[in-house]
């Protein structure tokens, strides 16, 4: 109970934007997980590649910002994994990485 | 005079020698990707992803004004993200809900 109260009142707790900013970023992870069920033709190569670089940089940002933000770090580490996976699905669908290009798709 | 202003920027706590500069600078890639995708057919736009982009843009616009160091680069990029996310969402919603109405009316 005491540690929960400590969390509620902490400088990176739910009363602060330092909490809700990273919570919003978990949206990308959830969106990525939901989109794993979709066919690769629906994946945007542009957006997924941008996300991979973005999460890589933001893992460093989360470490260096004041106050240090572990929730943000965890979020971007997860997003990096999900987006790299989606990028590999997209690349295979396009015929890179030795996958067969789907001839029916108009890319 | 020009050099000292340049030096002030160069050595700024959120300047180009720090992650506080490069992370937000790279985040523009998300908005640019969204602008590049704005000509793609709405069927290919992903609701979950664009909702995440918009929500992130809005909440982070606030976050960037309360972290240390205060980061206007991060603020501006998140405002842009929210704007491109909203644009993609309106395109898709219009396509999914409003063009159906027109098709239904045409049938009547």
CSV table of C-alpha atoms in Angstrom, one decimal:
chain,number,residue,atom,x,y,z
A,1,UNK,CA,0.0,0.0,0.0
A,2,UNK,CA,2.8,2.4,0.9
A,3,UNK,CA,4.8,1.7,-2.2
A,4,UNK,CA,1.6,2.2,-4.3
A,5,UNK,CA,1.1,5.6,-2.6
A,6,UNK,CA,4.7,6.4,-3.3
A,7,UNK,CA,4.2,5.6,-7.0
A,8,UNK,CA,1.1,7.7,-7.2
A,9,UNK,CA,3.0,10.7,-5.8
A,10,UNK,CA,6.3,10.2,-7.5
A,11,UNK,CA,7.7,12.8,-9.9
A,12,UNK,CA,7.1,10.4,-12.8
A,13,UNK,CA,3.8,9.1,-11.5
A,14,UNK,CA,0.2,9.3,-12.9
A,15,UNK,CA,-0.4,12.8,-11.7
A,16,UNK,CA,2.3,14.0,-14.1
A,17,UNK,CA,2.7,14.3,-17.8
A,18,UNK,CA,6.0,12.3,-17.4
A,19,UNK,CA,3.7,9.3,-17.0
A,20,UNK,CA,1.0,10.0,-19.6
A,21,UNK,CA,3.4,10.9,-22.4
A,22,UNK,CA,4.9,7.4,-22.4
A,23,UNK,CA,1.5,5.8,-21.9
A,24,UNK,CA,0.4,7.5,-25.2
A,25,UNK,CA,3.5,6.0,-26.8
A,26,UNK,CA,2.4,2.5,-25.8
A,27,UNK,CA,-0.3,3.2,-28.4
A,28,UNK,CA,2.3,2.6,-31.1
A,29,UNK,CA,3.2,-0.8,-29.6
A,30,UNK,CA,-0.5,-1.8,-29.4
A,31,UNK,CA,-1.2,-0.6,-32.9
A,32,UNK,CA,1.9,-2.6,-34.1
A,33,UNK,CA,0.7,-5.7,-32.4
A,34,UNK,CA,-2.9,-5.4,-33.9
A,35,UNK,CA,-1.4,-4.7,-37.3
A,36,UNK,CA,0.6,-8.0,-37.1
A,37,UNK,CA,-2.6,-9.7,-38.0
A,38,UNK,CA,-3.0,-7.8,-41.2
A,39,UNK,CA,-1.6,-8.8,-44.6
A,40,UNK,CA,1.8,-7.4,-45.4
A,41,UNK,CA,0.4,-5.3,-48.3
A,42,UNK,CA,-1.3,-3.1,-45.8
A,43,UNK,CA,2.0,-2.2,-44.0
A,44,UNK,CA,3.5,1.2,-44.8
A,45,UNK,CA,7.2,0.8,-45.4
A,46,UNK,CA,7.8,4.5,-44.9
A,47,UNK,CA,6.1,4.7,-41.5
A,48,UNK,CA,7.5,1.4,-40.2
A,49,UNK,CA,11.1,2.3,-41.1
A,50,UNK,CA,10.6,5.8,-39.5
A,51,UNK,CA,9.3,4.1,-36.4
A,52,UNK,CA,12.4,1.8,-36.1
A,53,UNK,CA,14.8,4.8,-36.2
A,54,UNK,CA,12.5,6.8,-34.0
A,55,UNK,CA,12.3,4.2,-31.2
A,56,UNK,CA,16.0,3.6,-31.3
A,57,UNK,CA,16.7,7.3,-30.7
A,58,UNK,CA,14.0,7.6,-28.1
A,59,UNK,CA,15.4,4.8,-26.0
A,60,UNK,CA,18.5,7.0,-25.6
A,61,UNK,CA,16.4,10.0,-25.0
A,62,UNK,CA,14.4,8.3,-22.2
A,63,UNK,CA,17.7,7.4,-20.5
A,64,UNK,CA,19.1,11.0,-20.7
A,65,UNK,CA,16.0,13.1,-20.0
A,66,UNK,CA,15.4,14.6,-16.5
A,67,UNK,CA,13.8,12.9,-14.8
A,68,UNK,CA,15.0,9.6,-16.2
A,69,UNK,CA,12.0,7.7,-17.6
A,70,UNK,CA,12.1,3.9,-17.4
A,71,UNK,CA,8.5,3.6,-18.6
A,72,UNK,CA,9.4,5.4,-21.8
A,73,UNK,CA,12.5,3.3,-22.2
A,74,UNK,CA,10.5,0.1,-21.9
A,75,UNK,CA,7.9,1.4,-24.3
A,76,UNK,CA,10.4,2.2,-27.0
A,77,UNK,CA,12.3,-1.0,-26.6
A,78,UNK,CA,9.1,-2.9,-27.1
A,79,UNK,CA,8.1,-0.7,-30.1
A,80,UNK,CA,11.5,-1.3,-31.6
A,81,UNK,CA,10.9,-5.0,-31.6
A,82,UNK,CA,7.4,-4.8,-33.0
A,83,UNK,CA,8.3,-2.4,-35.7
A,84,UNK,CA,11.4,-4.4,-36.8
A,85,UNK,CA,9.2,-7.4,-37.1
A,86,UNK,CA,6.6,-5.5,-39.1
A,87,UNK,CA,9.4,-4.2,-41.3
A,88,UNK,CA,10.7,-7.7,-42.0
A,89,UNK,CA,7.1,-8.8,-42.9
A,90,UNK,CA,6.8,-5.8,-45.3
A,91,UNK,CA,10.3,-6.5,-46.8
A,92,UNK,CA,9.5,-10.1,-47.4
A,93,UNK,CA,6.2,-9.1,-49.0
A,94,UNK,CA,8.0,-6.8,-51.3
A,95,UNK,CA,10.5,-9.5,-52.4
A,96,UNK,CA,13.5,-8.3,-50.3
A,97,UNK,CA,14.9,-10.8,-47.8
A,98,UNK,CA,14.4,-13.7,-50.2
A,99,UNK,CA,10.6,-13.6,-49.9
A,100,UNK,CA,8.5,-14.1,-52.9
A,101,UNK,CA,6.9,-10.9,-54.2
A,102,UNK,CA,3.2,-11.1,-54.2
A,103,UNK,CA,2.5,-10.6,-58.0
A,104,UNK,CA,-1.1,-9.7,-57.4
A,105,UNK,CA,-0.3,-6.6,-55.3
A,106,UNK,CA,0.1,-3.3,-57.1
A,107,UNK,CA,2.9,-1.5,-55.3
B,1,UNK,CA,28.4,38.4,-33.2
B,2,UNK,CA,27.1,35.7,-35.6
B,3,UNK,CA,29.6,33.2,-34.2
B,4,UNK,CA,28.6,33.7,-30.6
B,5,UNK,CA,24.9,33.2,-31.4
B,6,UNK,CA,25.9,30.1,-33.3
B,7,UNK,CA,28.0,28.9,-30.4
B,8,UNK,CA,25.1,29.5,-28.0
B,9,UNK,CA,22.9,27.2,-30.1
B,10,UNK,CA,25.7,24.7,-30.7
B,11,UNK,CA,26.3,24.4,-26.9
B,12,UNK,CA,22.7,24.6,-25.9
B,13,UNK,CA,21.5,21.8,-23.5
B,14,UNK,CA,19.0,20.7,-26.1
B,15,UNK,CA,21.5,21.4,-29.0
B,16,UNK,CA,23.0,19.3,-31.7
B,17,UNK,CA,25.6,17.6,-29.5
B,18,UNK,CA,22.8,15.9,-27.5
B,19,UNK,CA,20.1,13.3,-27.9
B,20,UNK,CA,17.7,16.0,-26.9
B,21,UNK,CA,18.2,17.4,-30.4
B,22,UNK,CA,18.5,14.3,-32.6
B,23,UNK,CA,15.6,12.3,-31.2
B,24,UNK,CA,13.0,15.0,-31.9
B,25,UNK,CA,14.7,15.9,-35.2
B,26,UNK,CA,14.4,12.3,-36.3
B,27,UNK,CA,10.8,12.2,-35.1
B,28,UNK,CA,10.0,14.5,-38.0
B,29,UNK,CA,10.4,11.3,-40.1
B,30,UNK,CA,7.1,10.1,-38.7
B,31,UNK,CA,5.2,13.2,-39.9
B,32,UNK,CA,7.1,13.1,-43.2
B,33,UNK,CA,6.2,9.4,-43.7
B,34,UNK,CA,2.6,10.4,-43.0
B,35,UNK,CA,2.7,13.1,-45.6
B,36,UNK,CA,4.2,10.7,-48.1
B,37,UNK,CA,1.4,8.3,-47.3
B,38,UNK,CA,-1.3,10.9,-47.6
B,39,UNK,CA,-1.8,10.0,-51.3
B,40,UNK,CA,-2.2,6.3,-50.6
B,41,UNK,CA,-5.7,4.9,-50.8
B,42,UNK,CA,-7.6,5.3,-47.5
B,43,UNK,CA,-8.1,1.5,-47.4
B,44,UNK,CA,-4.4,1.2,-46.6
B,45,UNK,CA,-4.4,3.6,-43.7
B,46,UNK,CA,-4.4,1.9,-40.3
B,47,UNK,CA,-6.8,3.2,-37.7
B,48,UNK,CA,-4.8,1.9,-34.7
B,49,UNK,CA,-1.6,3.4,-36.0
B,50,UNK,CA,-3.1,6.8,-36.8
B,51,UNK,CA,-4.9,7.0,-33.5
B,52,UNK,CA,-1.6,6.3,-31.8
B,53,UNK,CA,0.1,9.0,-33.9
B,54,UNK,CA,-2.5,11.6,-33.0
B,55,UNK,CA,-2.7,10.8,-29.3
B,56,UNK,CA,1.0,10.8,-29.0
B,57,UNK,CA,1.3,14.1,-30.8
B,58,UNK,CA,-1.3,15.8,-28.5
B,59,UNK,CA,0.1,14.4,-25.2
B,60,UNK,CA,3.7,14.9,-26.1
B,61,UNK,CA,3.1,18.5,-27.1
B,62,UNK,CA,2.4,19.0,-23.4
B,63,UNK,CA,5.2,16.8,-22.2
B,64,UNK,CA,7.9,18.6,-24.1
B,65,UNK,CA,7.2,21.8,-22.2
B,66,UNK,CA,7.7,20.3,-18.7
B,67,UNK,CA,10.8,18.2,-19.2
B,68,UNK,CA,14.3,19.3,-18.5
B,69,UNK,CA,15.6,20.8,-20.7
B,70,UNK,CA,12.4,22.3,-22.2
B,71,UNK,CA,12.4,21.2,-25.8
B,72,UNK,CA,10.7,23.4,-28.5
B,73,UNK,CA,12.0,21.1,-31.3
B,74,UNK,CA,10.1,18.2,-29.6
B,75,UNK,CA,7.0,20.4,-29.1
B,76,UNK,CA,6.9,21.5,-32.8
B,77,UNK,CA,7.4,17.9,-34.1
B,78,UNK,CA,4.5,16.6,-31.9
B,79,UNK,CA,2.2,19.4,-33.1
B,80,UNK,CA,3.0,18.3,-36.6
B,81,UNK,CA,2.4,14.6,-35.8
B,82,UNK,CA,-1.0,15.4,-34.3
B,83,UNK,CA,-1.9,17.4,-37.4
B,84,UNK,CA,-0.8,14.6,-39.9
B,85,UNK,CA,-2.5,11.9,-37.8
B,86,UNK,CA,-5.8,13.9,-37.7
B,87,UNK,CA,-5.6,14.4,-41.5
B,88,UNK,CA,-5.1,10.7,-42.1
B,89,UNK,CA,-7.9,9.8,-39.8
B,90,UNK,CA,-10.4,12.2,-41.4
B,91,UNK,CA,-9.5,10.8,-44.8
B,92,UNK,CA,-10.1,7.3,-43.7
B,93,UNK,CA,-13.3,8.1,-41.8
B,94,UNK,CA,-14.7,10.1,-44.7
B,95,UNK,CA,-14.0,7.2,-47.0
B,96,UNK,CA,-15.4,4.5,-44.7
B,97,UNK,CA,-18.5,6.3,-43.5
B,98,UNK,CA,-19.4,9.2,-45.8
B,99,UNK,CA,-18.8,7.7,-49.2
B,100,UNK,CA,-21.0,4.7,-48.1
B,101,UNK,CA,-23.8,7.1,-47.5
B,102,UNK,CA,-23.4,8.5,-51.0
B,103,UNK,CA,-23.4,5.0,-52.5
B,104,UNK,CA,-26.5,4.1,-50.5
B,105,UNK,CA,-28.3,7.3,-51.6
B,106,UNK,CA,-27.3,6.5,-55.2
B,107,UNK,CA,-29.0,3.1,-55.0
B,108,UNK,CA,-32.3,4.5,-53.7
